[in-house]
mmCIF file of C-alpha atoms in Angstrom:
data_model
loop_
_atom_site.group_PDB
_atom_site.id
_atom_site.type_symbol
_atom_site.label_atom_id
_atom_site.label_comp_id
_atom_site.label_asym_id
_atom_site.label_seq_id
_atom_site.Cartn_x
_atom_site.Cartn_y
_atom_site.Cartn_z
ATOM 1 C CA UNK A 1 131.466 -118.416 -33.917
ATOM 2 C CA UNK A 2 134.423 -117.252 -35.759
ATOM 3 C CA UNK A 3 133.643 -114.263 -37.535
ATOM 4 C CA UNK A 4 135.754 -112.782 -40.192
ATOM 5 C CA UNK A 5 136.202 -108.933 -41.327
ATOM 6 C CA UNK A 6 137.896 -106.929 -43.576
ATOM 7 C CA UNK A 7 139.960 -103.995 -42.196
ATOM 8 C CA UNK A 8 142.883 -101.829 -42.649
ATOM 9 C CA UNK A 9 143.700 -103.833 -46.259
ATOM 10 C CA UNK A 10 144.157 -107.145 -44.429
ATOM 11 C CA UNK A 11 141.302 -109.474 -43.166
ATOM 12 C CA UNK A 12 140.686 -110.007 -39.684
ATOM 13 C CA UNK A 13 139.314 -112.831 -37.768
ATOM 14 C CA UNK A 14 137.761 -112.878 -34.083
ATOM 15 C CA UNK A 15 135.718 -115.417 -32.192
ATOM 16 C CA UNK A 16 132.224 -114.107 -30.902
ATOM 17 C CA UNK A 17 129.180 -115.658 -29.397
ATOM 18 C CA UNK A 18 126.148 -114.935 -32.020
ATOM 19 C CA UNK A 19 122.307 -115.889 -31.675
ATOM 20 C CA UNK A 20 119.815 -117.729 -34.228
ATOM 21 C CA UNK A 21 117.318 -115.005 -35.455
ATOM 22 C CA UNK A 22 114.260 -115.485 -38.052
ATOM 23 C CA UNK A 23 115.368 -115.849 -41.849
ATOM 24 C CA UNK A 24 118.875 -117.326 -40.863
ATOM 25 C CA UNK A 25 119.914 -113.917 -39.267
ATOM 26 C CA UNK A 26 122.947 -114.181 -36.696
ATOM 27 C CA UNK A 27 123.234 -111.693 -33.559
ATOM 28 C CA UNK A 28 126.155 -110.742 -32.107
ATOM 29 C CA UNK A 29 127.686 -107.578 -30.317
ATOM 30 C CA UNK A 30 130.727 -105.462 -30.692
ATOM 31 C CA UNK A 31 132.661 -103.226 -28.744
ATOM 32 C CA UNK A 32 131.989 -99.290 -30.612
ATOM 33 C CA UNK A 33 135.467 -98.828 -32.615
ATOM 34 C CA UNK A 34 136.850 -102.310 -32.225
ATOM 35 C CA UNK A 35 138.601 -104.073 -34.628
ATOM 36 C CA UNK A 36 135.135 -105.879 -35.747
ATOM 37 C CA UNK A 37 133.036 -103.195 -35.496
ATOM 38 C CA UNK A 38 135.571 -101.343 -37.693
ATOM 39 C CA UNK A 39 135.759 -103.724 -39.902
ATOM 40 C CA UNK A 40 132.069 -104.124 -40.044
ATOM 41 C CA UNK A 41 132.040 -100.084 -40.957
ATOM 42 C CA UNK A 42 134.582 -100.247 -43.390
ATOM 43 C CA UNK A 43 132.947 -103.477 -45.542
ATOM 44 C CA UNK A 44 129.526 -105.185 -44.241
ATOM 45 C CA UNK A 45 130.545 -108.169 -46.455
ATOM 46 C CA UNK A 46 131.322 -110.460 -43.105
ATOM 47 C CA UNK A 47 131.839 -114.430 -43.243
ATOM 48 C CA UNK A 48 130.907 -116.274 -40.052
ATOM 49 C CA UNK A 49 132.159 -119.974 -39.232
ATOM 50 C CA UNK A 50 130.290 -122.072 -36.347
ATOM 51 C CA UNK A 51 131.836 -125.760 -36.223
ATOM 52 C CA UNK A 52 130.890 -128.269 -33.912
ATOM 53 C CA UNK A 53 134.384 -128.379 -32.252
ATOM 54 C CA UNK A 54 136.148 -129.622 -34.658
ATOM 55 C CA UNK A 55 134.860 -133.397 -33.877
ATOM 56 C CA UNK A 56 134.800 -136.131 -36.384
ATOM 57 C CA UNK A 57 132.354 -136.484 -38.519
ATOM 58 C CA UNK A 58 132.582 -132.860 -38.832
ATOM 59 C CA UNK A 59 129.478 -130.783 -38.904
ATOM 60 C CA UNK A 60 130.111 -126.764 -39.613
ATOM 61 C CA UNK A 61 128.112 -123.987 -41.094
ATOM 62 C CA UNK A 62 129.667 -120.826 -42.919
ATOM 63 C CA UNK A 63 127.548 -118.352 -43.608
ATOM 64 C CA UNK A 64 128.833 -115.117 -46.274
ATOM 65 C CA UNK A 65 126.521 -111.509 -45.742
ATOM 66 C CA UNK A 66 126.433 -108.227 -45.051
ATOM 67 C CA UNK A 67 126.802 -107.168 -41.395
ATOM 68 C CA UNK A 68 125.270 -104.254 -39.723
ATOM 69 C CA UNK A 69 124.378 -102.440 -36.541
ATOM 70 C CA UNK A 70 121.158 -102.585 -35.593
ATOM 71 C CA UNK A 71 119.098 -100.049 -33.417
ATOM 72 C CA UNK A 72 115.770 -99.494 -31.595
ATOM 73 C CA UNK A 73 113.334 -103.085 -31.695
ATOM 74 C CA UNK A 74 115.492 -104.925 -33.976
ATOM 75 C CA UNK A 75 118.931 -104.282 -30.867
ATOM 76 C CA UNK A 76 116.150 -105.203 -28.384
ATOM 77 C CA UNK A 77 115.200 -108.822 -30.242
ATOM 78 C CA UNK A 78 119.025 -109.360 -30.629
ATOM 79 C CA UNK A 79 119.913 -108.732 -26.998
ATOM 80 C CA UNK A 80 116.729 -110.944 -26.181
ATOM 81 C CA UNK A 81 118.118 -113.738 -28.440
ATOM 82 C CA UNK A 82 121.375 -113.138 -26.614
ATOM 83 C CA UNK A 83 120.715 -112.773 -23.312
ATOM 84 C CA UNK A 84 118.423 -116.242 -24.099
ATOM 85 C CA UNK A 85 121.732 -117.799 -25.375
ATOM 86 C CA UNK A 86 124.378 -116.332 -22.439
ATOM 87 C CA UNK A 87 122.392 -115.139 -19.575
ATOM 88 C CA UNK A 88 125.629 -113.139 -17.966
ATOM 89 C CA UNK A 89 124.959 -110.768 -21.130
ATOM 90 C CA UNK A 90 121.927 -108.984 -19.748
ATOM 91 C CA UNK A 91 124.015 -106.997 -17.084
ATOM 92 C CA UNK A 92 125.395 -105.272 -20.293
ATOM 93 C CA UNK A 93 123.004 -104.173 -22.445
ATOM 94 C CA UNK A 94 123.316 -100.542 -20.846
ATOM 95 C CA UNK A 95 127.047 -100.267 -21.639
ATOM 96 C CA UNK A 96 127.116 -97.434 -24.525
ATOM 97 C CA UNK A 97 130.112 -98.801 -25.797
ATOM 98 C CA UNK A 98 128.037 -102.368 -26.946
ATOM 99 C CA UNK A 99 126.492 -102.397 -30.093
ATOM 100 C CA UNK A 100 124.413 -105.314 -31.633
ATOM 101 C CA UNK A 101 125.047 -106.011 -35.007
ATOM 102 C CA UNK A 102 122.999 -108.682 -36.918
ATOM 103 C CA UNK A 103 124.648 -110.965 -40.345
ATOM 104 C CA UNK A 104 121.841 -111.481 -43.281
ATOM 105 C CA UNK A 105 122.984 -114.592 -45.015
ATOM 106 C CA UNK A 106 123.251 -114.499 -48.942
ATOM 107 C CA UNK A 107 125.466 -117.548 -49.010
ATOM 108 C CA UNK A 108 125.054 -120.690 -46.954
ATOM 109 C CA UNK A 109 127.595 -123.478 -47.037
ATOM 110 C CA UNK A 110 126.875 -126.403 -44.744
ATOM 111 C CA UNK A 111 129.808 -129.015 -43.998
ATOM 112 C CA UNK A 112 129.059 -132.437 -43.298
ATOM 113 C CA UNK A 113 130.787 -135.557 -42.799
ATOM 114 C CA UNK A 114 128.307 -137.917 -41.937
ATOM 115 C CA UNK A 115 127.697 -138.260 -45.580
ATOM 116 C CA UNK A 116 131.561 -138.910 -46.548
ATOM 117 C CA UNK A 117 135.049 -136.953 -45.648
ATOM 118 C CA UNK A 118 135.177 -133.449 -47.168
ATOM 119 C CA UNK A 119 131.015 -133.360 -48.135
ATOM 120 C CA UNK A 120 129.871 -129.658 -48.270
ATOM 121 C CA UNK A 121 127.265 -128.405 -49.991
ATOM 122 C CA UNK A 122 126.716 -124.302 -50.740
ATOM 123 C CA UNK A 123 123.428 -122.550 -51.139
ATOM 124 C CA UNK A 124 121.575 -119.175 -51.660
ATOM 125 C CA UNK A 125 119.115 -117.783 -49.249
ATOM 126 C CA UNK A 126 116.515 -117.824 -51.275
ATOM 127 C CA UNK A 127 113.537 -114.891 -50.272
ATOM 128 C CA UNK A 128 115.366 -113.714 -47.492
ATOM 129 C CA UNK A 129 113.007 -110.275 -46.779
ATOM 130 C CA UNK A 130 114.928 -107.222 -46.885
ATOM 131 C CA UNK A 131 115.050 -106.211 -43.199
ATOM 132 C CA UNK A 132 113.574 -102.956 -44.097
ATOM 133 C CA UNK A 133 110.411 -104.744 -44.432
#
């Protein structure tokens, strides 16, 4: 996943590996005061790429949300999902410097070429809860 930031005046992108949560919700960790986890502090409006490798027909999701760090059951699920997803991670969960940080989509946009060069299509999350719920 490429995952994109803004920071410092000047937008930042960094590649991550991320997990599939409930609702559309994407997991991912940080290292405390990196560059993304700055940026993350600084805005939590966050746009996250995942492409299929760049293969043709081309097949991508980008998904636009707010990006935050997440504590207590809701970092346990996300290292769960992650450790699920890249099994080397669960030798770091006890690293204080890792935090896990979860995207809510607003904004969906799904590329696709099997249906014809350059097809895309953009949607809402409609009824995503509020993850204070």
């Amino acid at each position: 996943m490429v995952l994109a930031t803004h920071v410092g005046g000047e937008v930042r992108a960094s590649t991550t590996g991320y997990a599939l949560g409930e609702h559309m919700a994407l997991y991912f960790f940080v290292f405390r005061n990196s560059i993304k986890h700055r940026g993350i502090l600084e805005s939590q409006q966050v746009a996250a790429a995942v492409d299929d490798g760049f293969s043709i027909p081309m097949r991508a999701v980008e998904i636009l949300g707010t990006a935050e760090v997440v504590e207590g059951a809701e970092r346990r699920q996300g290292q769960k999902l992650l450790s699920e997803r890249f099994p080397d991670l669960e030798e770091v969960w006890n690293d204080p410097r890792i935090l896990v940080v979860r995207i809510n989509p607003d904004r969906v946009r799904f590329t696709d070429w099997t249906h014809g060069a350059g097809h895309s299509r953009e949607t809402m999350v409609p009824g995503r809860p509020s993850p204070k719920e």
